[in-house]
């Protein structure tokens, strides 16, 4: 007697195949629309990378963008690596990180900037060392975070004092490494930005120079090309909130400091001092901004700090400029 077949009837197998194909096509369609859906049918959150103290910190501290996902980074280079990895959509950095990121073939667009913030970065030395100008650091050890905004300040200071990188001993340290090295006398000078700058302003610490007349030290907003193209409206809405919170903070400095201090986990008086010199309004990315970034890029290439050629002008995307007008 023949054994009964356990296979599905041909009609049922055909129906199952059709339904599977339809489900796969639906999944592809959702992905092509610029965002996956979770079990509840909601689109992925916009992922924002921020640094301590930058304007985005205030947006987070005020809860002005509850519908985004936040990631904290110690420095701009770390943030651009996250852009490369695809773990964030938007991030905020200083003026050198875009240059190093572009040289490293990291895809991004520059979609916003700020007014110049030259007083927000400086060269710190111990007052008892007797240094009176940056030229006095010839042959000395100068520490900074490689690829950050202060890297460009160092280049400009060397140029202004007819010095080269060979005239000093450069030591690349992250902010968390730089402070103990500076306090312990392991380095002669520390080139650093706020709020680390403000935190280090203790008795016996001297500001040897800041970026005034040398570097703009602007803030730049970077975004992945995919996010810019696929999530344009979400980015525009977020940037609008960013602009509104930034303007509010400038108009209300005391409230801004009291809001940010707990977020930054630093004393309110230190927060106020840093904000007084470093909080500036946002600005659109004009062709002049592209020229400024390209000039920085060309200088780093000439010094062989990055490989060339690098076209940073082409990374500037002004489609959100109306938000910053």
PDB file of N, CA, C and O in Angstrom, residues 223-263:
ATOM      1  N   UNK A 223      26.094  66.282   7.665  1.00  0.00           N
ATOM      2  CA  UNK A 223      25.047  65.271   7.541  1.00  0.00           C
ATOM      3  C   UNK A 223      25.435  64.275   6.461  1.00  0.00           C
ATOM      4  O   UNK A 223      26.165  64.614   5.523  1.00  0.00           O
ATOM      5  N   UNK A 224      24.957  63.052   6.601  1.00  0.00           N
ATOM      6  CA  UNK A 224      25.228  62.052   5.577  1.00  0.00           C
ATOM      7  C   UNK A 224      24.424  62.399   4.322  1.00  0.00           C
ATOM      8  O   UNK A 224      23.287  62.870   4.411  1.00  0.00           O
ATOM      9  N   UNK A 225      24.978  62.178   3.136  1.00  0.00           N
ATOM     10  CA  UNK A 225      24.244  62.463   1.900  1.00  0.00           C
ATOM     11  C   UNK A 225      22.915  61.725   1.826  1.00  0.00           C
ATOM     12  O   UNK A 225      21.926  62.268   1.330  1.00  0.00           O
ATOM     13  N   UNK A 226      22.882  60.503   2.336  1.00  0.00           N
ATOM     14  CA  UNK A 226      21.620  59.740   2.302  1.00  0.00           C
ATOM     15  C   UNK A 226      20.543  60.432   3.137  1.00  0.00           C
ATOM     16  O   UNK A 226      19.398  60.558   2.708  1.00  0.00           O
ATOM     17  N   UNK A 227      20.924  60.895   4.333  1.00  0.00           N
ATOM     18  CA  UNK A 227      19.946  61.573   5.179  1.00  0.00           C
ATOM     19  C   UNK A 227      19.473  62.866   4.528  1.00  0.00           C
ATOM     20  O   UNK A 227      18.278  63.190   4.551  1.00  0.00           O
ATOM     21  N   UNK A 228      20.392  63.603   3.944  1.00  0.00           N
ATOM     22  CA  UNK A 228      20.039  64.868   3.295  1.00  0.00           C
ATOM     23  C   UNK A 228      19.059  64.638   2.146  1.00  0.00           C
ATOM     24  O   UNK A 228      18.111  65.403   1.949  1.00  0.00           O
ATOM     25  N   UNK A 229      19.284  63.581   1.389  1.00  0.00           N
ATOM     26  CA  UNK A 229      18.430  63.304   0.230  1.00  0.00           C
ATOM     27  C   UNK A 229      17.111  62.624   0.592  1.00  0.00           C
ATOM     28  O   UNK A 229      16.065  62.930   0.012  1.00  0.00           O
ATOM     29  N   UNK A 230      17.155  61.714   1.559  1.00  0.00           N
ATOM     30  CA  UNK A 230      15.986  60.898   1.875  1.00  0.00           C
ATOM     31  C   UNK A 230      15.139  61.428   3.024  1.00  0.00           C
ATOM     32  O   UNK A 230      13.966  61.075   3.145  1.00  0.00           O
ATOM     33  N   UNK A 231      15.720  62.281   3.870  1.00  0.00           N
ATOM     34  CA  UNK A 231      15.006  62.754   5.064  1.00  0.00           C
ATOM     35  C   UNK A 231      15.062  64.273   5.148  1.00  0.00           C
ATOM     36  O   UNK A 231      15.222  64.850   6.219  1.00  0.00           O
ATOM     37  N   UNK A 232      14.938  64.887   3.997  1.00  0.00           N
ATOM     38  CA  UNK A 232      15.094  66.337   3.875  1.00  0.00           C
ATOM     39  C   UNK A 232      14.171  67.107   4.806  1.00  0.00           C
ATOM     40  O   UNK A 232      14.606  68.032   5.510  1.00  0.00           O
ATOM     41  N   UNK A 233      12.914  66.753   4.817  1.00  0.00           N
ATOM     42  CA  UNK A 233      11.943  67.487   5.642  1.00  0.00           C
ATOM     43  C   UNK A 233      12.229  67.310   7.132  1.00  0.00           C
ATOM     44  O   UNK A 233      12.093  68.268   7.919  1.00  0.00           O
ATOM     45  N   UNK A 234      12.624  66.101   7.534  1.00  0.00           N
ATOM     46  CA  UNK A 234      12.955  65.867   8.948  1.00  0.00           C
ATOM     47  C   UNK A 234      14.168  66.691   9.369  1.00  0.00           C
ATOM     48  O   UNK A 234      14.194  67.276  10.458  1.00  0.00           O
ATOM     49  N   UNK A 235      15.166  66.734   8.502  1.00  0.00           N
ATOM     50  CA  UNK A 235      16.361  67.515   8.812  1.00  0.00           C
ATOM     51  C   UNK A 235      16.033  68.995   8.898  1.00  0.00           C
ATOM     52  O   UNK A 235      16.482  69.696   9.808  1.00  0.00           O
ATOM     53  N   UNK A 236      15.226  69.474   7.970  1.00  0.00           N
ATOM     54  CA  UNK A 236      14.839  70.901   7.993  1.00  0.00           C
ATOM     55  C   UNK A 236      14.107  71.231   9.292  1.00  0.00           C
ATOM     56  O   UNK A 236      14.370  72.264   9.916  1.00  0.00           O
ATOM     57  N   UNK A 237      13.212  70.366   9.710  1.00  0.00           N
ATOM     58  CA  UNK A 237      12.465  70.605  10.952  1.00  0.00           C
ATOM     59  C   UNK A 237      13.400  70.588  12.153  1.00  0.00           C
ATOM     60  O   UNK A 237      13.266  71.415  13.069  1.00  0.00           O
ATOM     61  N   UNK A 238      14.356  69.664  12.165  1.00  0.00           N
ATOM     62  CA  UNK A 238      15.304  69.615  13.274  1.00  0.00           C
ATOM     63  C   UNK A 238      16.185  70.863  13.307  1.00  0.00           C
ATOM     64  O   UNK A 238      16.417  71.446  14.370  1.00  0.00           O
ATOM     65  N   UNK A 239      16.671  71.268  12.149  1.00  0.00           N
ATOM     66  CA  UNK A 239      17.519  72.468  12.087  1.00  0.00           C
ATOM     67  C   UNK A 239      16.758  73.714  12.526  1.00  0.00           C
ATOM     68  O   UNK A 239      17.334  74.620  13.130  1.00  0.00           O
ATOM     69  N   UNK A 240      15.460  73.737  12.248  1.00  0.00           N
ATOM     70  CA  UNK A 240      14.645  74.872  12.692  1.00  0.00           C
ATOM     71  C   UNK A 240      14.596  74.929  14.215  1.00  0.00           C
ATOM     72  O   UNK A 240      14.734  76.000  14.816  1.00  0.00           O
ATOM     73  N   UNK A 241      14.445  73.773  14.856  1.00  0.00           N
ATOM     74  CA  UNK A 241      14.448  73.735  16.324  1.00  0.00           C
ATOM     75  C   UNK A 241      15.826  74.107  16.868  1.00  0.00           C
ATOM     76  O   UNK A 241      15.943  74.813  17.877  1.00  0.00           O
ATOM     77  N   UNK A 242      16.850  73.635  16.193  1.00  0.00           N
ATOM     78  CA  UNK A 242      18.228  73.964  16.566  1.00  0.00           C
ATOM     79  C   UNK A 242      18.440  75.479  16.522  1.00  0.00           C
ATOM     80  O   UNK A 242      18.989  76.071  17.451  1.00  0.00           O
ATOM     81  N   UNK A 243      17.963  76.098  15.465  1.00  0.00           N
ATOM     82  CA  UNK A 243      18.093  77.555  15.324  1.00  0.00           C
ATOM     83  C   UNK A 243      17.319  78.281  16.427  1.00  0.00           C
ATOM     84  O   UNK A 243      17.813  79.230  17.044  1.00  0.00           O
ATOM     85  N   UNK A 244      16.105  77.842  16.683  1.00  0.00           N
ATOM     86  CA  UNK A 244      15.265  78.496  17.689  1.00  0.00           C
ATOM     87  C   UNK A 244      15.881  78.395  19.085  1.00  0.00           C
ATOM     88  O   UNK A 244      15.901  79.379  19.845  1.00  0.00           O
ATOM     89  N   UNK A 245      16.407  77.219  19.435  1.00  0.00           N
ATOM     90  CA  UNK A 245      17.019  77.033  20.751  1.00  0.00           C
ATOM     91  C   UNK A 245      18.299  77.856  20.873  1.00  0.00           C
ATOM     92  O   UNK A 245      18.572  78.445  21.926  1.00  0.00           O
ATOM     93  N   UNK A 246      19.085  77.902  19.808  1.00  0.00           N
ATOM     94  CA  UNK A 246      20.313  78.692  19.815  1.00  0.00           C
ATOM     95  C   UNK A 246      19.999  80.164  20.030  1.00  0.00           C
ATOM     96  O   UNK A 246      20.637  80.849  20.852  1.00  0.00           O
ATOM     97  N   UNK A 247      19.010  80.677  19.306  1.00  0.00           N
ATOM     98  CA  UNK A 247      18.614  82.081  19.457  1.00  0.00           C
ATOM     99  C   UNK A 247      18.078  82.350  20.862  1.00  0.00           C
ATOM    100  O   UNK A 247      18.356  83.405  21.458  1.00  0.00           O
ATOM    101  N   UNK A 248      17.308  81.413  21.396  1.00  0.00           N
ATOM    102  CA  UNK A 248      16.791  81.565  22.765  1.00  0.00           C
ATOM    103  C   UNK A 248      17.946  81.659  23.751  1.00  0.00           C
ATOM    104  O   UNK A 248      17.945  82.499  24.657  1.00  0.00           O
ATOM    105  N   UNK A 249      18.945  80.799  23.603  1.00  0.00           N
ATOM    106  CA  UNK A 249      20.071  80.786  24.528  1.00  0.00           C
ATOM    107  C   UNK A 249      20.857  82.083  24.506  1.00  0.00           C
ATOM    108  O   UNK A 249      21.280  82.586  25.562  1.00  0.00           O
ATOM    109  N   UNK A 250      21.035  82.648  23.325  1.00  0.00           N
ATOM    110  CA  UNK A 250      21.759  83.916  23.207  1.00  0.00           C
ATOM    111  C   UNK A 250      20.980  85.041  23.881  1.00  0.00           C
ATOM    112  O   UNK A 250      21.560  85.926  24.512  1.00  0.00           O
ATOM    113  N   UNK A 251      19.663  84.982  23.769  1.00  0.00           N
ATOM    114  CA  UNK A 251      18.816  86.021  24.378  1.00  0.00           C
ATOM    115  C   UNK A 251      18.642  85.835  25.880  1.00  0.00           C
ATOM    116  O   UNK A 251      18.272  86.769  26.585  1.00  0.00           O
ATOM    117  N   UNK A 252      18.909  84.626  26.390  1.00  0.00           N
ATOM    118  CA  UNK A 252      18.721  84.322  27.817  1.00  0.00           C
ATOM    119  C   UNK A 252      19.969  83.637  28.371  1.00  0.00           C
ATOM    120  O   UNK A 252      19.951  82.434  28.699  1.00  0.00           O
ATOM    121  N   UNK A 253      21.083  84.358  28.500  1.00  0.00           N
ATOM    122  CA  UNK A 253      22.349  83.733  28.905  1.00  0.00           C
ATOM    123  C   UNK A 253      22.329  83.053  30.270  1.00  0.00           C
ATOM    124  O   UNK A 253      22.947  82.000  30.447  1.00  0.00           O
ATOM    125  N   UNK A 254      21.622  83.631  31.257  1.00  0.00           N
ATOM    126  CA  UNK A 254      21.613  83.028  32.589  1.00  0.00           C
ATOM    127  C   UNK A 254      20.837  81.716  32.591  1.00  0.00           C
ATOM    128  O   UNK A 254      21.284  80.723  33.172  1.00  0.00           O
ATOM    129  N   UNK A 255      19.693  81.716  31.921  1.00  0.00           N
ATOM    130  CA  UNK A 255      18.910  80.483  31.842  1.00  0.00           C
ATOM    131  C   UNK A 255      19.647  79.430  31.018  1.00  0.00           C
ATOM    132  O   UNK A 255      19.574  78.234  31.327  1.00  0.00           O
ATOM    133  N   UNK A 256      20.331  79.889  29.986  1.00  0.00           N
ATOM    134  CA  UNK A 256      21.105  78.963  29.156  1.00  0.00           C
ATOM    135  C   UNK A 256      22.164  78.257  29.998  1.00  0.00           C
ATOM    136  O   UNK A 256      22.315  77.030  29.928  1.00  0.00           O
ATOM    137  N   UNK A 257      22.883  79.002  30.813  1.00  0.00           N
ATOM    138  CA  UNK A 257      23.938  78.416  31.643  1.00  0.00           C
ATOM    139  C   UNK A 257      23.363  77.449  32.675  1.00  0.00           C
ATOM    140  O   UNK A 257      23.913  76.368  32.906  1.00  0.00           O
ATOM    141  N   UNK A 258      22.253  77.823  33.296  1.00  0.00           N
ATOM    142  CA  UNK A 258      21.659  76.953  34.318  1.00  0.00           C
ATOM    143  C   UNK A 258      21.081  75.680  33.699  1.00  0.00           C
ATOM    144  O   UNK A 258      21.016  74.632  34.356  1.00  0.00           O
ATOM    145  N   UNK A 259      20.684  75.748  32.426  1.00  0.00           N
ATOM    146  CA  UNK A 259      20.172  74.576  31.726  1.00  0.00           C
ATOM    147  C   UNK A 259      21.307  73.656  31.304  1.00  0.00           C
ATOM    148  O   UNK A 259      21.214  72.425  31.416  1.00  0.00           O
ATOM    149  N   UNK A 260      22.410  74.243  30.831  1.00  0.00           N
ATOM    150  CA  UNK A 260      23.508  73.454  30.284  1.00  0.00           C
ATOM    151  C   UNK A 260      24.428  72.851  31.346  1.00  0.00           C
ATOM    152  O   UNK A 260      24.986  71.771  31.141  1.00  0.00           O
ATOM    153  N   UNK A 261      24.613  73.548  32.457  1.00  0.00           N
ATOM    154  CA  UNK A 261      25.564  73.075  33.464  1.00  0.00           C
ATOM    155  C   UNK A 261      25.294  71.632  33.906  1.00  0.00           C
ATOM    156  O   UNK A 261      26.221  70.815  33.947  1.00  0.00           O
ATOM    157  N   UNK A 262      24.047  71.265  34.234  1.00  0.00           N
ATOM    158  CA  UNK A 262      23.795  69.868  34.624  1.00  0.00           C
ATOM    159  C   UNK A 262      24.043  68.898  33.466  1.00  0.00           C
ATOM    160  O   UNK A 262      24.509  67.775  33.682  1.00  0.00           O
ATOM    161  N   UNK A 263      23.714  69.320  32.250  1.00  0.00           N
ATOM    162  CA  UNK A 263      23.935  68.467  31.080  1.00  0.00           C
ATOM    163  C   UNK A 263      25.425  68.207  30.868  1.00  0.00           C
ATOM    164  O   UNK A 263      25.838  67.086  30.560  1.00  0.00           O
TER     165      UNK A 263
END
